Amino acid sequence: MQFFIDTADVSAIKQANEMGLVDGVTTNPSLIKKAGQDHEETIREIASFIDGPISVETLSEDAEGMLKEADEYINWGKNIVIKVVMTPEGMKVVKELSSRGIQTNVTVTFSAAQALIAAKAGATYVSPFVGRLDDIGHYGMELIEQMRAIFDNYGFSTKILVASVRNPIHLLDSALIGADVATVPPATLMQLFNHPLTDKGIAAFLNDAKQWKKGAKVG
Ligand code: G3P
């Protein structure tokens, strides 16, 4: 499973990339706002050091406007994916961009029926928001199971990009179900490292090494 990082925070992307944990980047208007920098400058900077796909979200509500934005965005880097919302206008855009060989990511998706629509329109990625489903008392990961079954039943090449990932269990379940990608906020990515036995084991090794270096008897 690929790991994308779900942020527009350039230094967080650099940090995760140094650890080999960034296969791609996803952004959205809220993440751009949170990063507090100009949209185009931020994406260009990310594209200067990330080779994998970078999702950039369109803001127009009509297909014509979204296509204009897509034409602009694809010049911001070498591997730009056009992020489009799950609407009838959005699916027109996906169909058109897919025919031009431009990658797309269908976002704010909450049902298997919506995912099927996105796949039929020719989306490269579809992004189900599992955390937001959990927030309203649904099992977000059930949607991933349904999508995996449907895409496999019909051999769709559209990739399942699990989004709104809030904790390590979302990531683990995504991998067990066979999602293609999970996009993870930087803080959640760092949580994946955590295990009390790892901390305890490292502390014990360091402590033994200190005694050993002092010339104490090694057991
Ligand atoms: O990629 C979409 C994701 O950023 C949404 O996450 O936590 O705002 O539901 P969240």
CSV table of N, CA, C and O and ligand atoms in Angstrom, one decimal, residues 6 26-28 30-31 83 107 127 129 131-132 135 161 163-166 183 185, ligand 1:
chain,number,residue,atom,x,y,z
A,6,ASP,N,-1.1,13.8,3.9
A,6,ASP,CA,-2.3,14.6,3.7
A,6,ASP,C,-2.0,16.0,4.4
A,6,ASP,O,-2.5,16.2,5.5
A,26,THR,N,-1.4,14.7,-0.8
A,26,THR,CA,-2.8,15.2,-1.1
A,26,THR,C,-3.0,16.5,-0.3
A,26,THR,O,-2.6,16.7,0.8
A,27,THR,N,-3.6,17.5,-1.0
A,27,THR,CA,-3.9,18.8,-0.4
A,27,THR,C,-5.4,19.0,-0.6
A,27,THR,O,-6.1,18.4,-1.5
A,28,ASN,N,-6.0,20.0,0.1
A,28,ASN,CA,-7.3,20.4,-0.1
A,28,ASN,C,-7.4,21.9,0.3
A,28,ASN,O,-6.4,22.4,1.0
A,30,SER,N,-8.8,23.4,2.8
A,30,SER,CA,-8.6,23.6,4.2
A,30,SER,C,-7.2,23.4,4.6
A,30,SER,O,-6.7,24.2,5.5
A,31,LEU,N,-6.5,22.4,4.0
A,31,LEU,CA,-5.1,22.2,4.3
A,31,LEU,C,-4.2,23.4,3.8
A,31,LEU,O,-3.2,23.8,4.5
A,83,LYS,N,-7.8,17.2,-8.3
A,83,LYS,CA,-8.8,16.7,-7.3
A,83,LYS,C,-10.1,17.4,-7.6
A,83,LYS,O,-10.2,18.6,-7.8
A,107,THR,N,-12.9,13.4,-4.7
A,107,THR,CA,-12.9,13.6,-3.3
A,107,THR,C,-14.3,13.8,-2.7
A,107,THR,O,-15.3,13.8,-3.4
A,127,SER,N,-11.3,9.0,-3.3
A,127,SER,CA,-11.0,9.3,-1.9
A,127,SER,C,-12.2,9.2,-1.0
A,127,SER,O,-12.9,10.1,-0.8
A,129,PHE,N,-13.8,9.2,2.6
A,129,PHE,CA,-13.4,9.9,3.9
A,129,PHE,C,-13.8,9.0,5.1
A,129,PHE,O,-14.9,9.2,5.7
A,131,GLY,N,-12.7,8.8,8.3
A,131,GLY,CA,-12.9,9.4,9.6
A,131,GLY,C,-14.2,10.2,9.8
A,131,GLY,O,-14.8,10.1,10.8
A,132,ARG,N,-14.6,10.9,8.7
A,132,ARG,CA,-15.8,11.7,8.8
A,132,ARG,C,-17.0,10.7,8.9
A,132,ARG,O,-18.1,11.1,9.4
A,135,ASP,N,-17.2,9.7,12.4
A,135,ASP,CA,-17.7,10.8,13.2
A,135,ASP,C,-19.2,10.8,13.3
A,135,ASP,O,-19.8,11.3,14.3
A,161,LEU,N,-8.1,5.4,-2.5
A,161,LEU,CA,-7.2,6.3,-1.8
A,161,LEU,C,-7.9,6.6,-0.4
A,161,LEU,O,-8.7,7.5,-0.4
A,163,ALA,N,-8.9,8.3,2.7
A,163,ALA,CA,-8.7,9.7,3.2
A,163,ALA,C,-9.4,9.9,4.5
A,163,ALA,O,-10.2,9.0,4.9
A,164,SER,N,-9.2,11.1,5.1
A,164,SER,CA,-9.7,11.4,6.4
A,164,SER,C,-9.3,10.3,7.4
A,164,SER,O,-10.1,9.8,8.3
A,165,VAL,N,-8.0,9.9,7.3
A,165,VAL,CA,-7.4,8.9,8.2
A,165,VAL,C,-7.1,9.6,9.5
A,165,VAL,O,-6.5,10.7,9.5
A,166,ARG,N,-7.5,9.1,10.6
A,166,ARG,CA,-7.4,9.8,11.9
A,166,ARG,C,-6.5,9.0,12.9
A,166,ARG,O,-6.2,9.6,13.9
A,183,THR,N,-3.9,8.2,2.6
A,183,THR,CA,-3.3,9.5,2.8
A,183,THR,C,-3.4,9.9,4.3
A,183,THR,O,-4.5,9.9,4.8
A,185,PRO,N,-2.3,12.2,7.8
A,185,PRO,CA,-1.8,13.5,8.3
A,185,PRO,C,-0.4,13.2,9.0
A,185,PRO,O,-0.2,12.1,9.5
B,1,G3P,O1,-7.9,14.2,2.3
B,1,G3P,C1,-9.1,14.6,2.9
B,1,G3P,C2,-8.9,14.7,4.4
B,1,G3P,O2,-8.0,15.7,4.6
B,1,G3P,C3,-10.1,15.0,5.2
B,1,G3P,O3,-9.6,14.7,6.5
B,1,G3P,O4,-9.7,14.8,9.0
B,1,G3P,O5,-10.6,16.7,7.6
B,1,G3P,O6,-11.8,14.6,7.7
B,1,G3P,P1,-10.5,15.3,7.8
